XYZ file of N, CA and C in Angstrom:
324
model
N -25.442 -38.529 -25.570
C -24.927 -38.157 -24.241
C -25.304 -39.153 -23.159
N -24.460 -39.462 -22.399
C -24.638 -40.630 -21.475
C -25.318 -39.954 -20.211
N -26.156 -40.769 -19.528
C -26.848 -40.239 -18.149
C -25.860 -40.807 -17.033
N -24.846 -41.510 -17.456
C -23.899 -42.094 -16.397
C -22.982 -41.116 -15.872
N -22.704 -41.056 -14.594
C -21.598 -40.370 -14.133
C -20.466 -41.376 -13.668
N -19.295 -41.184 -14.245
C -18.252 -42.132 -14.091
C -17.010 -41.218 -13.487
N -16.391 -41.729 -12.472
C -15.280 -40.951 -11.936
C -14.139 -42.069 -11.777
N -13.049 -41.898 -12.410
C -11.869 -42.716 -12.085
C -11.171 -42.203 -10.944
N -11.341 -42.939 -9.831
C -10.596 -42.311 -8.454
C -9.179 -42.221 -8.649
N -8.439 -43.124 -9.258
C -7.015 -43.172 -9.323
C -6.633 -41.878 -10.146
N -7.281 -41.590 -11.203
C -6.906 -40.374 -12.048
C -7.211 -39.046 -11.236
N -8.426 -39.007 -10.514
C -8.714 -37.892 -9.811
C -7.668 -37.641 -8.585
N -7.090 -38.754 -8.080
C -6.126 -38.551 -7.056
C -4.834 -38.068 -7.726
N -4.567 -38.563 -8.836
C -3.325 -38.125 -9.500
C -3.369 -36.587 -9.836
N -4.581 -36.205 -10.310
C -4.725 -34.882 -10.501
C -4.641 -34.106 -9.209
N -5.216 -34.308 -8.126
C -5.080 -33.746 -6.928
C -3.599 -33.537 -6.520
N -2.951 -34.650 -6.718
C -1.484 -34.609 -6.464
C -0.694 -33.558 -7.273
N -1.182 -33.494 -8.490
C -0.387 -32.682 -9.484
C -0.744 -31.180 -9.085
N -2.003 -30.924 -8.787
C -2.416 -29.619 -8.147
C -1.519 -29.232 -6.899
N -1.370 -30.274 -6.073
C -0.466 -30.080 -4.913
C 0.985 -29.699 -5.313
N 1.478 -30.303 -6.353
C 2.849 -30.010 -6.682
C 2.986 -28.690 -7.463
N 1.924 -28.338 -8.124
C 1.845 -26.874 -8.689
C 1.903 -25.920 -7.584
N 1.095 -26.269 -6.525
C 1.056 -25.246 -5.191
C 2.321 -25.230 -4.647
N 3.082 -26.247 -4.602
C 4.428 -26.149 -4.006
C 5.355 -25.214 -4.862
N 5.284 -25.331 -6.133
C 6.033 -24.397 -7.026
C 5.663 -22.989 -6.744
N 4.287 -22.850 -6.728
C 3.807 -21.238 -6.392
C 4.324 -20.871 -5.088
N 4.360 -21.609 -4.091
C 4.921 -21.420 -2.723
C 6.332 -20.946 -2.836
N 7.051 -21.599 -3.728
C 8.551 -21.257 -3.878
C 8.647 -19.979 -4.586
N 7.776 -19.625 -5.560
C 7.671 -18.309 -6.183
C 7.330 -17.307 -5.252
N 6.445 -17.538 -4.369
C 5.969 -16.593 -3.300
C 7.107 -16.263 -2.384
N 7.854 -17.348 -1.868
C 8.980 -17.025 -1.141
C 10.101 -16.216 -1.862
N 10.317 -16.503 -3.040
C 11.319 -15.790 -3.809
C 10.824 -14.314 -4.031
N 9.667 -14.138 -4.306
C 9.210 -12.731 -4.484
C 9.131 -11.994 -3.139
N 8.884 -12.735 -2.106
C 9.010 -12.002 -0.868
C 10.311 -11.729 -0.289
N 11.467 -12.380 -0.872
C 12.760 -12.080 -0.338
C 13.396 -11.029 -1.263
N 12.864 -10.386 -2.348
C 13.305 -9.421 -3.234
C 13.591 -8.176 -2.414
N 14.811 -7.689 -2.535
C 15.268 -6.513 -1.901
C 15.823 -5.550 -3.037
N 15.031 -4.562 -3.442
C 15.436 -3.625 -4.456
C 16.252 -2.447 -3.930
N 16.019 -2.141 -2.706
C 16.576 -0.785 -2.148
C 18.100 -0.969 -2.084
N 18.571 -2.309 -1.693
C 20.045 -2.356 -1.463
C 20.769 -2.675 -2.672
N 22.032 -2.494 -2.724
C 22.931 -2.944 -3.932
C 22.940 -1.803 -4.928
N 23.500 -2.219 -6.070
C 23.676 -1.384 -7.211
C 22.272 -0.809 -7.811
N 21.378 -1.766 -7.974
C 20.095 -1.228 -8.424
C 19.403 -0.222 -7.665
N 19.433 -0.297 -6.325
C 18.967 0.694 -5.573
C 19.564 1.978 -5.506
N 20.920 1.923 -5.801
C 21.717 3.204 -5.951
C 21.480 3.961 -7.357
N 21.606 3.043 -8.451
C 21.483 3.621 -9.780
C 20.056 3.840 -10.130
N 19.215 3.175 -9.704
C 17.817 3.403 -10.117
C 16.833 3.650 -8.877
N 17.356 4.485 -8.026
C 16.390 4.796 -6.819
C 15.174 5.364 -7.116
N 15.013 5.940 -8.319
C 13.582 6.456 -8.677
C 12.571 5.414 -8.988
N 13.096 4.142 -9.359
C 12.334 3.050 -9.634
C 11.963 2.242 -8.410
N 12.681 2.267 -7.397
C 12.444 1.504 -6.225
C 11.046 1.613 -5.575
N 10.423 2.876 -5.268
C 9.147 2.811 -4.832
C 8.133 2.159 -5.582
N 7.929 2.445 -6.973
C 6.954 1.720 -7.746
C 7.277 0.289 -7.732
N 8.527 -0.132 -7.993
C 8.758 -1.500 -7.907
C 8.448 -2.269 -6.651
N 8.634 -1.569 -5.462
C 8.263 -2.188 -4.252
C 6.764 -2.250 -4.188
N 5.933 -1.299 -4.599
C 4.525 -1.401 -4.673
C 4.053 -2.515 -5.598
N 4.630 -2.629 -6.716
C 4.174 -3.753 -7.643
C 4.465 -5.075 -7.067
N 5.651 -5.124 -6.495
C 6.123 -6.333 -5.892
C 5.206 -6.788 -4.809
N 4.641 -5.910 -4.044
C 3.743 -6.252 -2.821
C 2.469 -6.752 -3.495
N 2.058 -6.157 -4.748
C 0.800 -6.655 -5.153
C 0.917 -8.041 -5.772
N 2.184 -8.266 -6.335
C 2.500 -9.639 -7.043
C 2.524 -10.486 -5.984
N 3.197 -10.266 -4.820
C 3.304 -11.219 -3.635
C 2.002 -11.634 -3.214
N 0.999 -10.632 -3.069
C -0.307 -10.770 -2.661
C -1.091 -11.664 -3.520
N -0.935 -11.411 -4.803
C -1.626 -12.330 -5.934
C -0.982 -13.674 -5.729
N 0.224 -13.825 -5.790
C 0.816 -15.203 -5.631
C 0.261 -15.982 -4.436
N 0.241 -15.227 -3.339
C -0.301 -15.817 -2.040
C -1.660 -16.329 -2.302
N -2.557 -15.528 -2.977
C -3.934 -15.864 -3.131
C -4.088 -17.214 -4.164
N -3.163 -17.143 -5.116
C -3.212 -18.320 -6.081
C -2.747 -19.608 -5.202
N -1.710 -19.441 -4.317
C -1.240 -20.536 -3.523
C -2.262 -21.076 -2.614
N -3.150 -20.201 -2.053
C -4.286 -20.510 -1.225
C -5.338 -21.287 -1.935
N -5.642 -20.842 -3.115
C -6.653 -21.334 -4.045
C -6.332 -22.875 -4.473
N -4.921 -22.926 -4.709
C -4.583 -24.306 -5.230
C -4.606 -25.275 -4.071
N -4.208 -24.830 -2.752
C -4.423 -25.677 -1.688
C -5.797 -26.017 -1.389
N -6.728 -25.199 -1.675
C -8.127 -25.440 -1.381
C -8.635 -26.402 -2.529
N -8.245 -26.129 -3.757
C -8.562 -27.137 -4.852
C -8.044 -28.458 -4.542
N -6.825 -28.655 -4.179
C -6.282 -30.035 -3.896
C -7.120 -30.740 -2.795
N -7.448 -30.010 -1.758
C -8.184 -30.473 -0.646
C -9.599 -30.854 -1.098
N -10.327 -30.065 -1.933
C -11.550 -30.331 -2.534
C -11.589 -31.575 -3.351
N -10.714 -31.555 -4.242
C -10.483 -32.683 -5.106
C -10.378 -34.085 -4.425
N -9.526 -34.002 -3.397
C -9.454 -35.218 -2.530
C -10.649 -35.642 -1.911
N -11.416 -34.613 -1.358
C -12.724 -34.810 -0.561
C -13.696 -35.332 -1.522
N -13.883 -35.000 -2.844
C -14.745 -35.447 -3.813
C -14.508 -36.818 -4.090
N -13.315 -37.267 -4.263
C -12.973 -38.570 -4.430
C -13.303 -39.490 -3.313
N -13.009 -38.927 -1.994
C -13.358 -39.731 -0.885
C -14.994 -39.915 -0.768
N -15.699 -38.839 -0.981
C -17.106 -38.812 -0.976
C -17.687 -39.883 -2.062
N -17.164 -39.867 -3.206
C -17.615 -40.730 -4.363
C -17.352 -42.184 -3.866
N -16.090 -42.274 -3.286
C -15.695 -43.812 -3.002
C -16.684 -44.384 -1.943
N -16.917 -43.389 -0.970
C -17.881 -43.878 0.216
C -19.289 -44.186 -0.346
N -19.736 -43.388 -1.322
C -21.113 -43.561 -1.798
C -21.122 -44.774 -2.853
N -20.017 -45.042 -3.494
C -20.000 -46.180 -4.380
C -19.982 -47.531 -3.525
N -19.190 -47.621 -2.318
C -19.181 -48.652 -1.578
C -20.511 -48.838 -0.880
N -21.113 -47.791 -0.329
C -22.470 -47.863 0.113
C -23.485 -48.523 -0.762
N -23.553 -47.882 -2.040
C -24.485 -48.557 -2.968
C -24.072 -50.008 -3.448
N -22.768 -50.226 -3.318
C -22.397 -51.788 -3.673
C -22.877 -52.658 -2.578
N -22.669 -52.178 -1.392
C -23.014 -52.933 -0.277
C -24.732 -53.151 -0.280
N -25.378 -52.130 -0.433
C -26.873 -52.219 -0.477
C -27.295 -53.114 -1.621
N -26.600 -53.113 -2.782
C -26.836 -53.845 -3.890
C -26.695 -55.388 -3.567
N -25.615 -55.735 -2.825
C -25.291 -56.939 -2.648
C -26.356 -57.489 -1.503
N -26.630 -56.618 -0.579
C -27.664 -57.028 0.389
C -29.066 -57.450 -0.203
N -29.358 -56.567 -1.121
C -30.637 -56.629 -1.916
C -30.685 -57.990 -2.677
N -29.472 -58.266 -3.363
C -29.366 -59.569 -4.063
C -29.511 -60.695 -3.170
N -28.960 -60.730 -2.023
C -28.808 -61.727 -1.051
C -30.363 -62.026 -0.537
N -30.941 -60.831 -0.178
C -32.359 -60.959 0.145
C -33.301 -61.593 -0.894
N -32.972 -61.351 -2.130
C -33.807 -61.851 -3.263
C -33.281 -63.207 -3.772
N -32.466 -63.812 -2.911
C -32.038 -65.128 -3.232
C -30.976 -65.178 -4.351
N -30.213 -64.043 -4.651
C -29.232 -64.000 -5.550
C -29.702 -63.821 -6.950
N -31.017 -63.519 -7.197
C -31.616 -63.469 -8.453
C -31.368 -61.953 -8.980
N -31.239 -61.720 -10.310
C -31.132 -60.409 -10.742
C -32.297 -59.878 -11.403
């Protein structure tokens, strides 16, 4: 096992972008589920006994989808923040290393 931590910044950014695209799809599903109207039309007339339980289940589903959407948004933001933090840290370490090398006369 390696003691080294390596993070490919481009891959991490691509993953964050993919999480963002998944969130966009979940938001679309949330909007579609929120626009569902079971009471009107043929279903509401022929299956009126199913409308109240279906509306209750639909409300729970919309709430769950909304929670997933929020979590995906947070995951995307946190992934981007991790990449930014690692990049900043790496640049800082590289700068300190170059400064130390210069102070030591370029010797390793």
